[in-house]
CSV table of C-alpha atoms in Angstrom, one decimal:
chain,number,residue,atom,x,y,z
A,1,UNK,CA,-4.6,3.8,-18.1
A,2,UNK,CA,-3.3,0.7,-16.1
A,3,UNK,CA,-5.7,-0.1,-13.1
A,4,UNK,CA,-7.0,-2.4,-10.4
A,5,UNK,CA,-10.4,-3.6,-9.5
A,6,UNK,CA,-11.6,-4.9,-6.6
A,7,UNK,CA,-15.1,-6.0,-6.9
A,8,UNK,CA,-16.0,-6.5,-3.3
A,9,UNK,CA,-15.8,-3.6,-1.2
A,10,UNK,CA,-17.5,-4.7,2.2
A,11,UNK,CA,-17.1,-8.6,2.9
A,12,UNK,CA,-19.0,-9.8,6.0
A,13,UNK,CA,-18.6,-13.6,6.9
A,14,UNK,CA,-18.6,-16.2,10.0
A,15,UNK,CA,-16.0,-18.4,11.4
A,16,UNK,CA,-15.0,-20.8,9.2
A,17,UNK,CA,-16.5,-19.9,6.0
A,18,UNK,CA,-14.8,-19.6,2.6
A,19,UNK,CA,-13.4,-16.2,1.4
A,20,UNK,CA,-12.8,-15.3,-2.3
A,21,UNK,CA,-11.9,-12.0,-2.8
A,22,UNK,CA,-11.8,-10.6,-6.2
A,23,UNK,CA,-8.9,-8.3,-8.2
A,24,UNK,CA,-8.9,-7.6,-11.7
A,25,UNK,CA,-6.7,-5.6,-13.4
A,26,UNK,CA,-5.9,-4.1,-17.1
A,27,UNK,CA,-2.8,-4.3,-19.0
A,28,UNK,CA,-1.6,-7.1,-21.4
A,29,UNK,CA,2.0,-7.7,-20.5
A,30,UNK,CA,3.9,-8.9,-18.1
A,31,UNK,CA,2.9,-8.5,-14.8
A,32,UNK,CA,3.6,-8.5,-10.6
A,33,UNK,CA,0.7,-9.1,-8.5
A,34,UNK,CA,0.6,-8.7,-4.9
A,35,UNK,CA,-2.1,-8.8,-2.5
A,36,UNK,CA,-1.1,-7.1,1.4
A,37,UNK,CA,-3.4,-7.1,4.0
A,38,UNK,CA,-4.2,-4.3,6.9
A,39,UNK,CA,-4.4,-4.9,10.6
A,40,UNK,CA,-6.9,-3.0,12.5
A,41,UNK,CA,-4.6,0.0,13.0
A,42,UNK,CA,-1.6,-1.8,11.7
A,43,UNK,CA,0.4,-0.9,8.8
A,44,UNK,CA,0.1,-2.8,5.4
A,45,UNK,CA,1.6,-6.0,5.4
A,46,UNK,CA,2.3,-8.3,2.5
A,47,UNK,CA,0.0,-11.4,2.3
A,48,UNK,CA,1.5,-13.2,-1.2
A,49,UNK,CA,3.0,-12.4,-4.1
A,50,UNK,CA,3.4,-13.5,-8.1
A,51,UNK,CA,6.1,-12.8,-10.3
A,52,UNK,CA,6.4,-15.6,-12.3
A,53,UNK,CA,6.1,-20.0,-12.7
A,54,UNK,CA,3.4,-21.5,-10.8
A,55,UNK,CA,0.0,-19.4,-10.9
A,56,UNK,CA,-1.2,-20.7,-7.5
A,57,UNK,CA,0.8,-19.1,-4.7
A,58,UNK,CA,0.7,-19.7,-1.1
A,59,UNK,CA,1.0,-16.5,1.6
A,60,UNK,CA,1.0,-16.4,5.1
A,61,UNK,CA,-1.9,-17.4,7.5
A,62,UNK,CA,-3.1,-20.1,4.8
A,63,UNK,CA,-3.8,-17.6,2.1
A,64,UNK,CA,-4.0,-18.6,-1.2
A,65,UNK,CA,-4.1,-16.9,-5.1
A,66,UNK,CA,-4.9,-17.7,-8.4
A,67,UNK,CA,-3.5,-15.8,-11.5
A,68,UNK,CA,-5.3,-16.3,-14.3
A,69,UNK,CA,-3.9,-14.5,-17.4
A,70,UNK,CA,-6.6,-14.8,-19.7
A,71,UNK,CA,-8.9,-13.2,-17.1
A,72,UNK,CA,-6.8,-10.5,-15.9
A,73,UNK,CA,-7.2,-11.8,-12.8
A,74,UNK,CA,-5.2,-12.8,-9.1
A,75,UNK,CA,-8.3,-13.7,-7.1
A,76,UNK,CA,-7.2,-14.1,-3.3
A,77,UNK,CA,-9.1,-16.9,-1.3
A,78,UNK,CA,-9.3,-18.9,1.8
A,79,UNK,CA,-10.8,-22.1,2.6
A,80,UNK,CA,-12.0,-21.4,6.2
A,81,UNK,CA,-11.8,-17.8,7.6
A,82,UNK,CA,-10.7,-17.0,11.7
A,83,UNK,CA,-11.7,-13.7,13.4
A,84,UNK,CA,-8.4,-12.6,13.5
A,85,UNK,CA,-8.8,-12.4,9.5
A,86,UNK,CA,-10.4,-9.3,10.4
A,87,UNK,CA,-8.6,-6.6,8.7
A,88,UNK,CA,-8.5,-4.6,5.1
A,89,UNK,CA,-7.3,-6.4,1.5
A,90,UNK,CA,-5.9,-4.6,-1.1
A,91,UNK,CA,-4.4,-6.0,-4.0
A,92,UNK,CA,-1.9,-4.3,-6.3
A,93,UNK,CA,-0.1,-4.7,-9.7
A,94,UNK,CA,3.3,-3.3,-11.3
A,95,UNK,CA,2.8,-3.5,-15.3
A,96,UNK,CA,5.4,-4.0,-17.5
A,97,UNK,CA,7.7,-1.0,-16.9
A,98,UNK,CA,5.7,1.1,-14.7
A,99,UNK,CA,7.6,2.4,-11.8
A,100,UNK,CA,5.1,2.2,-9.5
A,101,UNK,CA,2.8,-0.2,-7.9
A,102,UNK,CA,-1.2,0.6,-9.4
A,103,UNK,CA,-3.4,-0.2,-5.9
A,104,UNK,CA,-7.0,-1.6,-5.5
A,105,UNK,CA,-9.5,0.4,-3.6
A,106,UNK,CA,-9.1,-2.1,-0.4
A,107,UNK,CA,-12.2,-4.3,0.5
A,108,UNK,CA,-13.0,-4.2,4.4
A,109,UNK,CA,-13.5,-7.8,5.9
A,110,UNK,CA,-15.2,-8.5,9.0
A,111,UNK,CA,-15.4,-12.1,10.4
A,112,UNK,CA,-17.8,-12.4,13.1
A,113,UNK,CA,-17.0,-15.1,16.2
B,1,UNK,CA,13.5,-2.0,15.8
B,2,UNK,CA,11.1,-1.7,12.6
B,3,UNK,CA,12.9,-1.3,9.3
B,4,UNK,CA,10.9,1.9,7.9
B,5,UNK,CA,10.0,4.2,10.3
B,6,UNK,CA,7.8,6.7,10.4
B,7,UNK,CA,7.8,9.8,13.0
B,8,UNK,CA,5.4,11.6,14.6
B,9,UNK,CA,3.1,8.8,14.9
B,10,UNK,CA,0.0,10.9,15.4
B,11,UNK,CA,0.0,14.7,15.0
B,12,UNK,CA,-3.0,16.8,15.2
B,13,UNK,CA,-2.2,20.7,13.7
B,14,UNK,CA,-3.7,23.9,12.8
B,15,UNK,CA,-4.9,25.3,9.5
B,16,UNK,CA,-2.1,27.0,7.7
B,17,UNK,CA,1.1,25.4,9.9
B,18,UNK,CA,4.3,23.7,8.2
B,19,UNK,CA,4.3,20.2,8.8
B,20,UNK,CA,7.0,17.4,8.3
B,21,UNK,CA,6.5,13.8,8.4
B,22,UNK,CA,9.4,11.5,8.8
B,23,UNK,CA,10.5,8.5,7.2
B,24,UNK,CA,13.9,6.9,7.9
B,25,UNK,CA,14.9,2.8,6.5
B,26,UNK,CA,17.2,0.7,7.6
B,27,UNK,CA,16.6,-2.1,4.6
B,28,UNK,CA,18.8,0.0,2.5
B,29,UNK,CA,16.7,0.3,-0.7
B,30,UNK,CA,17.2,2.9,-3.0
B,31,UNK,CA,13.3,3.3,-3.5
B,32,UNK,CA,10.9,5.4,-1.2
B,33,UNK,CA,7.6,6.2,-1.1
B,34,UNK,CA,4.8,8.3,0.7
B,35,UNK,CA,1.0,7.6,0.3
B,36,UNK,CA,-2.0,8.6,2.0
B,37,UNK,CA,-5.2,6.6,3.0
B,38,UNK,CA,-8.2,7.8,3.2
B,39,UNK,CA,-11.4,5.5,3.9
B,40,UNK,CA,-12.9,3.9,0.7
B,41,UNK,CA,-10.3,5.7,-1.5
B,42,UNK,CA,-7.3,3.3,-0.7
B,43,UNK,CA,-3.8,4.3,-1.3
B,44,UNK,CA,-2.6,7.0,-3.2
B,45,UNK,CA,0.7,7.5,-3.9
B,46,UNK,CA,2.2,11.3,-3.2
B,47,UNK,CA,5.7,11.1,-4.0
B,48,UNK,CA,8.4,8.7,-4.7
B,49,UNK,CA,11.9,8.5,-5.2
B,50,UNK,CA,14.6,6.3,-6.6
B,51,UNK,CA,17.1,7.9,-5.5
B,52,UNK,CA,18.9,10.8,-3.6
B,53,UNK,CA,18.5,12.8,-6.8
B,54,UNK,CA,15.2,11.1,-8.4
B,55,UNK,CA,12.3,12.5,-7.2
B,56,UNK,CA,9.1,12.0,-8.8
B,57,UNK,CA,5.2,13.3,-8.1
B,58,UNK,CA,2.5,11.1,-7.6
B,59,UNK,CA,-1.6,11.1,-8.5
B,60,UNK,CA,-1.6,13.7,-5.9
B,61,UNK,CA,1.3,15.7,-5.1
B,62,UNK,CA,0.0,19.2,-4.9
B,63,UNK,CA,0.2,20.8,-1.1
B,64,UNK,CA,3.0,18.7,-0.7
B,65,UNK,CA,6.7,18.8,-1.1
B,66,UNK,CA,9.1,15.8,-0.2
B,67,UNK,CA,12.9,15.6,0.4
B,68,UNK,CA,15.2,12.6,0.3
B,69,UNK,CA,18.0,13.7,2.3
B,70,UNK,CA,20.1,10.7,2.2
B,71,UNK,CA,19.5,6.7,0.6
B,72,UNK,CA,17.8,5.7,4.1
B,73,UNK,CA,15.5,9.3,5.0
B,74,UNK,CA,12.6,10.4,2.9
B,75,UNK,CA,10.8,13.5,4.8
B,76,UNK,CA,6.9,14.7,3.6
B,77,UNK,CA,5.8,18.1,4.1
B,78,UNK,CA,2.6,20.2,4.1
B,79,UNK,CA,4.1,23.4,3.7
B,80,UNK,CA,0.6,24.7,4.5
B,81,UNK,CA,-1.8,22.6,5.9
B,82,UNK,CA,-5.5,22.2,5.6
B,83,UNK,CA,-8.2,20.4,6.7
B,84,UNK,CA,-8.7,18.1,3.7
B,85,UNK,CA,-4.9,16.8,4.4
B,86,UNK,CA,-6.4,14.7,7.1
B,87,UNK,CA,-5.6,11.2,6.6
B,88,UNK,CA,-3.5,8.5,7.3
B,89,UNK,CA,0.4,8.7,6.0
B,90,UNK,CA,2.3,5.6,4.8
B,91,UNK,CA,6.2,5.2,3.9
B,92,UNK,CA,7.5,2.6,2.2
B,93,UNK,CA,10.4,1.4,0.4
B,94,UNK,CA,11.7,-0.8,-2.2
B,95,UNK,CA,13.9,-2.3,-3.5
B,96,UNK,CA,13.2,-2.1,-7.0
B,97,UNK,CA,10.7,-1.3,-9.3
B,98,UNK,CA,7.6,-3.9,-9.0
B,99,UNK,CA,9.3,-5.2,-6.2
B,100,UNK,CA,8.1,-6.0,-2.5
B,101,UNK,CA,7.4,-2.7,-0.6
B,102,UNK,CA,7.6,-2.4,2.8
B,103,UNK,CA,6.1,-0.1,4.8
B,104,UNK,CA,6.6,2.2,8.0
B,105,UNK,CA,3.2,2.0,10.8
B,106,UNK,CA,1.8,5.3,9.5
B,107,UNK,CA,1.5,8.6,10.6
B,108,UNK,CA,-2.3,9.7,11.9
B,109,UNK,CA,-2.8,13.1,10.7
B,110,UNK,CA,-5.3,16.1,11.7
B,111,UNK,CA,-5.6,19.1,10.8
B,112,UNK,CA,-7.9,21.5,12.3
């Protein structure tokens, strides 16, 4: 069965440090790869997306994502965190003809001031 | 004015009531979806639907029904609540498969 992994459930950082969150996922195909983020008590937004062409792609609030075929992977990052980063990743794939989106478990991420 | 929206926004009820959530979208996508949230378990999907007349279970449709009364309302119901059904309820639509979806603020759910 198709699913999603995200390695890190609980990330704990300070102001300006880097952020790499992990996603892996398992099918072969074709694939669109999303990452959305959650507000504390705000509904899921989207962050970035991949579809197709360039494997880097650039989201909102200087969000950034690598997908890397041959590791199953769309790895989201950020060079330097803020508080207001604060708030719950998941990351989520739509395989090949699957008419539904296959969702991480969500990893929590608190940036202390 | 939000494209998906979800009412009530909170709703605390009783063990054994009838319960509908509300989702209506102004985005006019064909695709609708309800999920629930639970801490550390993420997002499950309950019900989607294509369209007025494509209505599909999810991972964990049972205690729930759903009706898509027209392209833009999807409603949810616990026909007979309990307390496990306590969670956080998302809408959200699409508008097509592997596409973008886009989702209502939630419903906050207890049942006592």
């Amino acid at each position: 069965a198709q699913s999603v992994s995200q390695h890190n459930h609980h990330v704990i950082l300070s102001e300006a440090a880097s952020l790499e969150l992990g996603c892996n996922y398992s099918y072969g195909g074709t694939v669109n790869l999303f990452w959305y983020v959650q507000y504390p008590g705000q509904h899921l937004q989207l962050l970035l997306k991949y579809f197709s062409g360039d494997p880097l792609v650039k989201g909102i609030k200087g969000f950034e994502a690598e997908f890397i075929k041959s590791k199953f992977s769309f790895n989201l990052r950020k060079p330097s965190v803020q508080w207001s980063d604060t708030a719950e990743y998941f990351c989520a794939v739509n395989a090949g003809n699957n008419r539904k989106l296959i969702w991480g478990l969500g990893t929590s991420l608190a940036v202390n001031p | 004015d939000a494209d998906v929206t979800q009412t009530p926004r909170n709703r605390i009820t009783k063990t054994g009531k009838r319960i509908m959530l509300e989702c209506s979208q102004t985005k006019g996508h064909d695709r609708m979806y309800w999920y629930r949230q639970d801490p550390g378990l993420g997002l499950r999907l309950i019900y989607y639907s294509f369209d007025v007349k494509d209505i599909n279970k999810g991972e964990i449709s049972d205690g729930y029904s759903v009706s898509r009364q027209a392209q833009a309302k999807f409603s949810l119901s616990l026909e007979s609540a309990i307390p496990n059904q306590t969670a956080l309820y998302f809408c959200a639509t699409s508008a097509y498969s592997g596409g973008i979806q886009y989702f209502g603020a939630g419903t906050r759910l207890s049942v006592l």
